Short mmCIF file of C-alpha atoms in Angstrom, two decimals:
data_model
loop_
_atom_site.label_atom_id
_atom_site.label_comp_id
_atom_site.label_asym_id
_atom_site.label_seq_id
_atom_site.Cartn_x
_atom_site.Cartn_y
_atom_site.Cartn_z
CA MET A 187 -74.17 64.28 -117.14
CA THR A 188 -73.07 67.21 -118.77
CA TYR A 189 -73.30 70.45 -118.26
CA THR A 190 -71.84 73.25 -120.22
CA VAL A 191 -69.60 75.18 -118.34
CA PRO A 192 -70.28 78.64 -118.26
CA SER A 193 -66.93 80.33 -117.53
CA PRO A 194 -63.75 78.03 -118.62
CA GLY A 195 -60.47 79.29 -116.81
CA PRO A 196 -59.31 81.18 -113.74
CA SER A 197 -59.42 84.43 -113.01
CA PRO A 198 -57.97 87.00 -110.51
CA ASP A 199 -61.15 87.53 -108.71
CA SER A 200 -62.69 83.23 -109.35
CA TYR A 201 -61.50 79.65 -109.38
CA ALA A 202 -62.72 77.65 -112.69
CA ARG A 203 -65.77 76.14 -112.85
CA THR A 204 -65.51 72.79 -113.95
CA GLU A 205 -67.76 69.63 -114.54
CA ARG A 206 -67.23 68.54 -110.42
CA SER A 207 -67.42 71.90 -108.75
CA VAL A 208 -70.94 73.66 -110.09
CA PRO A 209 -73.44 71.49 -107.78
CA THR A 210 -76.73 69.34 -109.45
CA ARG A 211 -78.90 71.20 -106.91
CA HIS A 212 -79.00 75.05 -105.37
CA ARG A 213 -77.19 76.23 -108.43
CA GLU A 214 -77.62 79.88 -106.71
CA ARG A 215 -76.12 79.27 -104.22
CA ALA A 216 -72.78 78.10 -105.22
CA SER A 217 -69.65 81.01 -105.41
CA TYR A 218 -66.10 80.79 -107.24
CA ASP A 219 -64.91 83.91 -105.41
CA ARG A 220 -61.48 84.03 -104.13
CA GLU A 221 -62.18 86.21 -101.53
CA LEU A 222 -65.09 84.38 -100.09
CA VAL A 223 -63.83 80.83 -100.14
CA HIS A 224 -60.61 82.40 -98.32
CA SER A 225 -62.67 83.51 -96.33
CA ILE A 226 -64.17 80.61 -95.57
CA LEU A 227 -61.70 78.54 -94.99
CA ASP A 228 -59.81 80.88 -92.73
CA GLU A 229 -62.54 80.78 -90.34
CA ASP A 230 -62.18 77.45 -89.82
CA TYR A 231 -59.32 74.42 -88.98
CA ILE A 232 -60.42 70.97 -89.19
CA CYS A 233 -62.11 69.79 -92.22
CA HIS A 234 -63.56 66.30 -93.91
CA LEU A 235 -60.72 64.59 -95.90
CA GLY A 236 -61.83 62.32 -97.95
CA PHE A 237 -60.22 59.72 -100.29
CA VAL A 238 -60.45 56.23 -102.12
CA ARG A 239 -59.60 53.30 -100.52
CA ASP A 240 -59.73 49.62 -102.16
CA GLY A 241 -62.63 51.44 -104.65
CA ALA A 242 -64.70 52.63 -101.57
CA PRO A 243 -64.31 56.07 -100.01
CA VAL A 244 -62.75 57.09 -96.89
CA VAL A 245 -64.14 60.35 -94.77
CA LEU A 246 -61.23 61.55 -91.88
CA PRO A 247 -61.60 64.55 -89.88
CA THR A 248 -57.86 66.66 -90.08
CA LEU A 249 -56.09 69.96 -89.19
CA TYR A 250 -56.10 72.61 -91.81
CA ALA A 251 -54.62 75.16 -92.54
CA ARG A 252 -54.21 78.18 -95.68
CA LYS A 253 -51.82 79.70 -97.19
CA GLY A 254 -52.40 81.83 -100.25
CA GLU A 255 -53.42 79.30 -102.44
CA CYS A 256 -52.63 76.64 -100.73
CA LEU A 257 -53.97 73.57 -97.91
CA TYR A 258 -51.79 72.15 -96.19
CA LEU A 259 -53.68 68.65 -94.10
CA HIS A 260 -52.12 67.48 -90.90
CA GLY A 261 -51.45 64.00 -90.94
CA SER A 262 -48.92 61.45 -89.11
CA THR A 263 -46.72 59.02 -91.07
CA GLY A 264 -47.98 55.84 -91.63
CA SER A 265 -51.76 57.10 -91.84
CA ARG A 266 -53.72 55.53 -94.53
CA PRO A 267 -54.25 58.74 -96.71
CA LEU A 268 -50.52 59.95 -96.12
CA ARG A 269 -48.49 57.00 -96.52
CA GLU A 270 -50.65 56.96 -100.61
CA ALA A 271 -50.20 60.72 -100.99
CA ASP A 272 -46.17 59.73 -100.43
CA GLY A 273 -45.11 59.16 -103.97
CA GLU A 274 -46.42 59.89 -107.80
CA PRO A 275 -48.77 60.10 -108.08
CA GLY A 276 -50.04 61.78 -104.81
CA LEU A 277 -53.19 61.23 -103.86
CA GLN A 278 -56.56 62.39 -105.28
CA VAL A 279 -58.73 63.92 -102.48
CA CYS A 280 -62.07 65.85 -101.55
CA VAL A 281 -61.02 68.67 -98.74
CA THR A 282 -64.75 70.24 -97.42
CA VAL A 283 -64.63 72.66 -94.71
CA THR A 284 -68.20 73.81 -93.05
CA ARG A 285 -68.99 76.67 -90.73
CA LEU A 286 -72.66 76.17 -89.83
CA ASP A 287 -74.68 79.52 -88.90
CA GLY A 288 -77.98 79.32 -88.11
CA LEU A 289 -80.80 76.55 -87.70
CA VAL A 290 -83.53 77.68 -90.46
CA LEU A 291 -87.35 77.05 -89.17
CA ALA A 292 -90.57 77.18 -91.28
CA ARG A 293 -93.28 76.99 -90.84
CA ALA A 294 -93.49 73.35 -93.07
CA ALA A 295 -91.18 71.00 -91.84
CA PHE A 296 -90.42 70.61 -96.21
CA HIS A 297 -88.66 74.43 -96.00
CA HIS A 298 -86.79 73.75 -92.69
CA SER A 299 -83.24 74.68 -94.02
CA LEU A 300 -79.39 75.49 -92.28
CA ASN A 301 -77.53 78.39 -93.15
CA TYR A 302 -74.10 77.72 -93.63
CA ARG A 303 -71.07 78.46 -95.45
CA SER A 304 -68.97 75.16 -97.12
CA VAL A 305 -65.99 75.05 -99.93
CA VAL A 306 -65.32 72.41 -100.86
CA VAL A 307 -62.15 71.40 -102.56
CA HIS A 308 -61.21 68.86 -105.32
CA GLY A 309 -57.23 67.61 -106.02
CA THR A 310 -54.48 66.26 -105.97
CA ALA A 311 -52.84 66.14 -102.17
CA ARG A 312 -48.84 65.13 -102.24
CA ARG A 313 -46.56 65.30 -99.54
CA VAL A 314 -44.89 68.31 -98.19
CA THR A 315 -41.20 66.92 -98.19
CA GLU A 316 -39.29 69.71 -98.47
CA ARG A 317 -38.07 71.06 -94.89
CA GLY A 318 -38.95 74.66 -95.30
CA GLU A 319 -42.09 74.53 -96.49
CA LEU A 320 -43.45 71.88 -93.62
CA THR A 321 -41.94 73.90 -90.84
CA ALA A 322 -43.92 76.72 -92.13
CA ALA A 323 -46.97 74.50 -93.15
CA LEU A 324 -46.52 72.77 -89.11
CA ASP A 325 -46.90 76.72 -87.92
CA ALA A 326 -49.41 77.72 -90.05
CA LEU A 327 -51.89 74.80 -88.66
CA VAL A 328 -50.96 75.89 -85.09
CA ASP A 329 -51.60 79.00 -85.48
CA GLY A 330 -54.16 78.53 -87.08
CA VAL A 331 -56.48 76.80 -84.03
CA VAL A 332 -54.57 79.54 -82.00
CA PRO A 333 -53.03 82.86 -84.05
CA GLY A 334 -49.56 83.57 -82.13
CA ARG A 335 -49.32 79.58 -80.65
CA ALA A 336 -46.30 78.81 -82.56
CA ALA A 337 -43.91 81.27 -81.89
CA ASP A 338 -45.10 80.87 -78.20
CA SER A 339 -44.13 77.11 -77.96
CA ARG A 340 -41.21 74.62 -78.64
CA PRO A 341 -40.66 74.18 -82.23
CA ALA A 342 -40.57 70.59 -83.65
CA ASP A 343 -37.07 69.14 -84.00
CA ALA A 344 -35.66 66.87 -86.57
CA LYS A 345 -37.19 63.40 -85.53
CA GLU A 346 -40.61 65.27 -84.88
CA LEU A 347 -40.42 66.58 -87.93
CA ALA A 348 -39.62 63.90 -89.65
CA ALA A 349 -43.30 61.86 -87.31
CA THR A 350 -44.97 64.81 -88.82
CA ALA A 351 -46.73 64.98 -92.59
CA VAL A 352 -48.10 67.49 -93.90
CA LEU A 353 -50.35 66.83 -97.27
CA ARG A 354 -50.31 70.31 -99.34
CA LEU A 355 -53.65 70.67 -101.58
CA ASP A 356 -54.03 73.38 -104.28
CA LEU A 357 -57.17 75.97 -104.25
CA GLU A 358 -57.41 75.49 -108.05
CA GLU A 359 -60.84 73.39 -107.95
CA VAL A 360 -62.72 75.01 -105.82
CA SER A 361 -66.44 75.96 -105.24
CA ALA A 362 -67.85 77.67 -101.92
CA LYS A 363 -71.77 77.27 -101.15
CA VAL A 364 -73.79 79.77 -98.80
CA ARG A 365 -77.30 79.11 -97.52
CA GLU A 366 -77.97 82.62 -95.23
CA GLY A 367 -81.31 84.31 -94.41
CA GLY A 368 -84.24 83.71 -93.08
CA PRO A 369 -87.00 80.00 -94.34
CA GLY A 370 -88.68 80.41 -97.49
CA ASP A 371 -92.21 79.12 -96.11
CA ASP A 372 -94.74 79.04 -99.58
CA PRO A 373 -97.36 82.03 -100.04
CA GLU A 374 -100.72 80.06 -98.99
CA ASP A 375 -98.82 78.52 -95.86
CA ALA A 376 -98.56 83.25 -95.21
CA GLY A 377 -100.62 82.09 -91.48
CA LEU A 378 -100.46 79.41 -90.01
CA PRO A 379 -99.41 79.62 -86.72
CA TYR A 380 -96.05 77.77 -86.33
CA TRP A 381 -92.92 80.07 -85.31
CA SER A 382 -91.05 80.92 -87.83
CA GLY A 383 -87.38 82.48 -88.04
CA VAL A 384 -83.39 81.79 -87.95
CA VAL A 385 -81.84 80.24 -84.49
CA PRO A 386 -78.02 81.10 -84.87
CA VAL A 387 -75.35 78.92 -84.06
CA GLY A 388 -71.81 79.61 -83.38
CA ARG A 389 -68.49 78.19 -81.86
CA THR A 390 -67.99 79.14 -78.41
CA TYR A 391 -64.47 78.98 -76.61
CA GLY A 392 -64.85 78.46 -72.95
CA THR A 393 -62.14 79.25 -69.77
CA PRO A 394 -58.80 77.55 -71.26
CA LEU A 395 -58.40 74.57 -68.12
CA PRO A 396 -54.70 74.44 -67.27
CA ALA A 397 -52.70 71.59 -67.77
CA GLU A 398 -51.63 69.32 -65.04
CA ASP A 399 -48.14 69.57 -64.47
CA LEU A 400 -48.37 73.69 -65.91
CA THR A 401 -44.45 75.04 -65.62
CA PRO A 402 -45.15 77.10 -62.10
CA GLY A 403 -45.74 80.72 -63.11
CA THR A 404 -46.85 80.19 -66.37
CA ALA A 405 -48.95 82.77 -67.33
CA LEU A 406 -52.37 82.88 -69.24
CA PRO A 407 -50.82 83.89 -72.06
CA GLY A 408 -52.49 86.88 -74.18
CA TYR A 409 -53.72 84.67 -77.07
CA LEU A 410 -56.00 83.26 -75.14
CA LYS A 411 -57.57 86.04 -72.92
CA ASN A 412 -59.23 88.00 -76.35
CA ARG A 413 -61.00 84.35 -76.65
CA MET W 269 -51.61 46.37 -94.33
CA THR W 270 -53.27 42.82 -93.39
CA TYR W 271 -54.24 43.70 -89.85
CA THR W 272 -55.50 40.45 -88.01
CA VAL W 273 -58.88 41.39 -86.62
CA PRO W 274 -59.57 40.64 -82.58
CA SER W 275 -62.96 40.62 -82.32
CA PRO W 276 -64.46 39.48 -85.77
CA GLY W 277 -68.31 39.16 -84.81
CA PRO W 278 -71.03 42.48 -83.42
CA SER W 279 -72.65 41.55 -80.02
CA PRO W 280 -75.27 43.49 -77.90
CA ASP W 281 -72.78 45.98 -77.07
CA SER W 282 -70.06 46.47 -79.66
CA TYR W 283 -69.92 46.57 -83.53
CA ALA W 284 -67.96 43.96 -85.33
CA ARG W 285 -63.71 45.26 -86.12
CA THR W 286 -63.30 45.88 -89.74
CA GLU W 287 -59.84 45.97 -91.84
CA ARG W 288 -61.48 49.21 -92.39
CA SER W 289 -63.07 50.19 -89.48
CA VAL W 290 -59.70 49.83 -87.20
CA PRO W 291 -58.04 52.76 -87.51
CA THR W 292 -53.95 52.22 -88.55
CA ARG W 293 -52.87 55.19 -86.37
CA HIS W 294 -53.76 55.31 -82.40
CA ARG W 295 -55.67 53.08 -81.89
CA GLU W 296 -56.21 53.37 -78.29
CA ARG W 297 -58.64 56.13 -79.14
CA ALA W 298 -60.87 54.05 -81.35
CA SER W 299 -64.47 52.44 -80.09
CA TYR W 300 -66.84 49.68 -81.26
CA ASP W 301 -68.94 50.36 -78.19
CA ARG W 302 -72.60 51.16 -79.10
CA GLU W 303 -73.89 53.19 -76.60
CA LEU W 304 -71.66 55.93 -77.37
CA VAL W 305 -71.73 55.92 -81.14
CA HIS W 306 -75.36 56.79 -80.56
CA SER W 307 -74.01 59.07 -77.65
CA ILE W 308 -72.00 60.96 -80.57
CA LEU W 309 -74.94 60.53 -82.78
CA ASP W 310 -77.24 61.52 -80.85
CA GLU W 311 -75.54 64.36 -80.54
CA ASP W 312 -75.20 65.88 -83.69
CA TYR W 313 -76.63 66.08 -87.09
CA ILE W 314 -74.60 67.80 -89.26
CA CYS W 315 -72.29 64.98 -91.04
CA HIS W 316 -69.10 64.72 -94.27
CA LEU W 317 -70.93 62.47 -96.81
CA GLY W 318 -67.96 60.83 -98.78
CA PHE W 319 -69.04 58.69 -101.76
CA VAL W 320 -67.07 58.15 -105.41
CA ARG W 321 -68.25 60.00 -108.13
CA ASP W 322 -65.44 58.60 -111.74
CA GLY W 323 -62.84 57.66 -109.73
CA ALA W 324 -62.93 60.25 -107.28
CA PRO W 325 -63.71 60.77 -103.53
CA VAL W 326 -67.23 63.54 -103.38
CA VAL W 327 -67.49 64.70 -99.36
CA LEU W 328 -70.43 67.20 -98.76
CA PRO W 329 -72.42 68.24 -95.89
CA THR W 330 -75.45 66.74 -95.22
CA LEU W 331 -78.43 66.51 -92.65
CA TYR W 332 -78.95 63.08 -90.81
CA ALA W 333 -80.21 61.10 -87.66
CA ARG W 334 -80.32 57.99 -86.29
CA LYS W 335 -83.42 56.57 -85.82
CA GLY W 336 -82.41 52.10 -83.62
CA GLU W 337 -79.10 51.03 -86.03
CA CYS W 338 -79.10 53.13 -89.11
CA LEU W 339 -78.90 56.89 -90.10
CA TYR W 340 -81.35 59.12 -91.89
CA LEU W 341 -79.24 60.94 -94.57
CA HIS W 342 -81.02 64.19 -96.16
CA GLY W 343 -81.45 64.89 -99.99
CA SER W 344 -82.56 66.16 -102.64
CA THR W 345 -84.41 64.44 -105.68
CA GLY W 346 -81.62 65.30 -108.27
CA SER W 347 -79.01 65.43 -106.26
CA ARG W 348 -75.90 63.37 -107.63
CA PRO W 349 -75.27 60.59 -104.39
CA LEU W 350 -79.45 60.47 -104.34
CA ARG W 351 -79.57 59.59 -107.90
CA GLU W 352 -76.52 57.08 -107.48
CA ALA W 353 -78.54 55.61 -104.18
CA ASP W 354 -81.73 54.87 -106.71
CA GLY W 355 -81.75 51.82 -106.92
CA GLU W 356 -79.40 48.59 -106.78
CA PRO W 357 -76.42 48.16 -105.24
CA GLY W 358 -76.96 51.45 -104.13
CA LEU W 359 -74.52 53.51 -103.01
CA GLN W 360 -71.43 52.40 -101.11
CA VAL W 361 -70.35 55.70 -98.96
CA CYS W 362 -68.49 57.05 -95.59
CA VAL W 363 -70.80 59.49 -93.38
CA THR W 364 -68.47 61.02 -90.58
CA VAL W 365 -69.36 63.24 -87.72
CA THR W 366 -66.86 65.02 -85.72
CA ARG W 367 -67.38 66.86 -82.22
CA LEU W 368 -64.83 69.13 -81.56
CA ASP W 369 -64.10 69.10 -77.64
CA GLY W 370 -60.78 71.55 -77.40
CA LEU W 371 -58.06 72.67 -77.73
CA VAL W 372 -55.05 70.97 -76.63
CA LEU W 373 -51.67 73.16 -75.99
CA ALA W 374 -48.43 71.54 -75.51
CA ARG W 375 -45.57 72.98 -74.43
CA ALA W 376 -44.14 71.07 -77.66
CA ALA W 377 -45.96 72.39 -81.03
CA PHE W 378 -45.23 68.87 -81.45
CA HIS W 379 -47.99 67.52 -79.08
CA HIS W 380 -50.27 69.88 -79.99
CA SER W 381 -53.54 68.82 -80.92
CA LEU W 382 -57.76 68.32 -80.72
CA ASN W 383 -59.97 66.71 -78.47
CA TYR W 384 -62.77 65.31 -80.20
CA ARG W 385 -65.43 62.57 -80.40
CA SER W 386 -65.80 61.47 -84.29
CA VAL W 387 -67.79 58.69 -85.91
CA VAL W 388 -67.54 56.92 -89.22
CA VAL W 389 -70.15 54.96 -90.44
CA HIS W 390 -69.28 52.35 -93.52
CA GLY W 391 -71.48 50.50 -95.56
CA THR W 392 -74.21 51.25 -98.71
CA ALA W 393 -76.55 53.98 -99.22
CA ARG W 394 -80.09 52.59 -100.10
CA ARG W 395 -83.36 55.48 -101.11
CA VAL W 396 -86.18 55.06 -99.35
CA THR W 397 -89.03 54.78 -100.66
CA GLU W 398 -91.50 53.39 -98.94
CA ARG W 399 -93.35 56.14 -96.95
CA GLY W 400 -94.44 55.16 -93.85
CA GLU W 401 -90.22 55.22 -93.43
CA LEU W 402 -90.36 58.26 -95.59
CA THR W 403 -92.24 60.38 -93.04
CA ALA W 404 -90.50 58.67 -89.61
CA ALA W 405 -87.24 59.60 -91.01
CA LEU W 406 -87.91 63.10 -92.16
CA ASP W 407 -89.77 64.09 -89.13
CA ALA W 408 -86.21 62.62 -87.17
CA LEU W 409 -84.82 64.30 -89.50
CA VAL W 410 -86.51 67.77 -88.38
CA ASP W 411 -86.66 66.71 -84.67
CA GLY W 412 -82.63 66.03 -84.84
CA VAL W 413 -81.97 69.95 -85.43
CA VAL W 414 -84.77 70.92 -83.06
CA PRO W 415 -86.24 68.17 -80.57
CA GLY W 416 -90.42 69.12 -80.75
CA ARG W 417 -90.38 70.27 -83.93
CA ALA W 418 -92.00 68.42 -86.11
CA ALA W 419 -94.92 67.85 -84.04
CA ASP W 420 -95.24 71.99 -84.18
CA SER W 421 -95.02 72.73 -87.89
CA ARG W 422 -97.27 71.98 -91.47
CA PRO W 423 -95.74 68.23 -92.90
CA ALA W 424 -95.47 67.33 -95.71
CA ASP W 425 -97.72 67.07 -98.40
CA ALA W 426 -97.76 64.51 -101.44
CA LYS W 427 -95.71 66.70 -103.88
CA GLU W 428 -92.89 67.73 -101.50
CA LEU W 429 -92.74 64.18 -99.60
CA ALA W 430 -91.65 63.19 -103.92
CA ALA W 431 -89.48 65.99 -104.29
CA THR W 432 -87.31 64.90 -100.78
CA ALA W 433 -85.02 62.02 -101.27
CA VAL W 434 -83.78 60.10 -98.06
CA LEU W 435 -80.68 57.93 -97.89
CA ARG W 436 -81.01 54.59 -95.12
CA LEU W 437 -77.71 53.77 -94.24
CA ASP W 438 -77.76 50.98 -91.96
CA LEU W 439 -74.59 50.69 -88.27
CA GLU W 440 -72.58 47.80 -89.28
CA GLU W 441 -69.35 48.69 -89.64
CA VAL W 442 -68.92 51.74 -87.45
CA SER W 443 -65.92 53.20 -85.50
CA ALA W 444 -65.93 55.84 -82.91
CA LYS W 445 -62.83 57.97 -81.88
CA VAL W 446 -61.70 59.76 -79.30
CA ARG W 447 -59.24 62.11 -77.28
CA GLU W 448 -59.96 63.74 -74.68
CA GLY W 449 -58.01 65.13 -71.22
CA GLY W 450 -54.52 67.17 -70.96
CA PRO W 451 -52.08 67.68 -73.48
CA GLY W 452 -49.04 64.84 -73.62
CA ASP W 453 -45.74 67.06 -72.78
CA ASP W 454 -42.24 65.15 -73.17
CA PRO W 455 -40.79 64.66 -69.43
CA GLU W 456 -38.21 66.76 -70.75
CA ASP W 457 -40.16 69.49 -71.77
CA ALA W 458 -41.42 69.89 -68.36
CA GLY W 459 -39.98 73.04 -67.26
CA LEU W 460 -40.70 74.58 -70.37
CA PRO W 461 -42.05 78.44 -69.60
CA TYR W 462 -45.05 77.74 -72.16
CA TRP W 463 -48.46 78.40 -70.87
CA SER W 464 -50.37 74.41 -71.10
CA GLY W 465 -54.25 73.37 -70.44
CA VAL W 466 -57.24 73.13 -72.87
CA VAL W 467 -59.30 75.03 -74.45
CA PRO W 468 -62.71 74.08 -74.13
CA VAL W 469 -64.90 74.08 -77.43
CA GLY W 470 -68.85 74.14 -77.87
CA ARG W 471 -71.40 74.56 -80.79
CA THR W 472 -73.62 77.77 -79.08
CA TYR W 473 -77.03 78.93 -79.89
CA GLY W 474 -78.29 82.49 -79.58
CA THR W 475 -81.63 84.14 -79.81
CA PRO W 476 -84.03 83.08 -81.96
CA LEU W 477 -84.20 85.99 -84.69
CA PRO W 478 -88.58 85.55 -86.35
CA ALA W 479 -88.79 86.14 -89.72
CA GLU W 480 -90.00 88.73 -91.23
CA ASP W 481 -92.87 87.75 -92.08
CA LEU W 482 -93.70 85.66 -88.60
CA THR W 483 -97.89 85.01 -88.46
CA PRO W 484 -98.59 87.70 -85.97
CA GLY W 485 -99.34 86.91 -82.87
CA THR W 486 -97.43 83.48 -83.09
CA ALA W 487 -95.29 83.37 -79.63
CA LEU W 488 -91.60 81.84 -79.40
CA PRO W 489 -92.75 77.98 -78.30
CA GLY W 490 -90.91 76.56 -75.20
CA TYR W 491 -88.50 74.19 -77.08
CA LEU W 492 -86.89 77.58 -78.60
CA LYS W 493 -86.44 79.10 -75.11
CA ASN W 494 -84.38 76.54 -73.67
CA ARG W 495 -81.93 76.38 -75.87
#
């Protein structure tokens, strides 16, 4: 399929559209706005990392964090994608982050939908080898899950740093997709006796459970109380 | 990498292990148990579908439902993966479902982790063309999100059925991965003054919001009250 690229270059406000970052379906839901992309990425910390192995797709969940215009992806040395990203030319990946916001119930089964915000990043991931960048990336990964935690834990030592692998993926070929609002029933279904509307969906955090061997006298830190 | 397959065939209780369904990392977290796989799949309805396009990976979120030993994946006619799955030999896919259960805070930054349950399915997806199977799959997709809803909405008509595409993926090459329990700090970190434990994470549903054009007099159905 060919698709005429409507806006070839990146700008301070938006990512460049490319043939594969423009969806074939529901183009009206797609966006290349940097601020929107960043806001979706910064709300989550679990992505689905796709790569190709022996010609077949592989999709694995992993932790990520954004710093400026790059994503850092967590891995362990020895894992398949990490080993492949270790040298040149890097590993071709697709990283997808999906936030589910609502269940959309229309009168017609056909018009049922989900409200969501997703980001898809295409590019080449490379292993972070520079020690300063690796340390900063690991801090970002820990703080992405629990803001404030990196400074309140024992930092990784040299052996641990060597056993951790982080991939870096620059945000260049990126798109967001957003579906929001109520159901889109057809006018001819207006009078049907089925409830229609949206059920909001979100992520919730429960009461923190201390470890069995919690260091005696350790209080629950403030950054866990506000969640 | 070669890996000696420890259990070559499928059984009534478990899926066959294959070279790609056995993870290279944390093998102790992997399981091929059918009941466990089904329980994880049945708890969610959003998966990440991976496929290869022009040699590069693509990962998209989509809706799925399980019926026995197959997964049905929702799509729209015209979307890329659906078009490619339309004929023979089908579309090679990897479908991953991830349930996040907890944030694991260890004293050491290195031992931070997530509690999760995930399922990875490898295989060939094919478009469902038989009308009875398509209708049943669409009902399963609607009921997978809101149990009881398929019977309480207007069924798809012939035009809508033609505009909906569903992929079928048989559950044959499947593995689950589970991380549970508390942090695994090293004994030498035992006395460090950092809080350690688990923050439970779950999905939450809010109060249903009626559509602006809700059919007057339509009460909130029982299957939405219990959520």
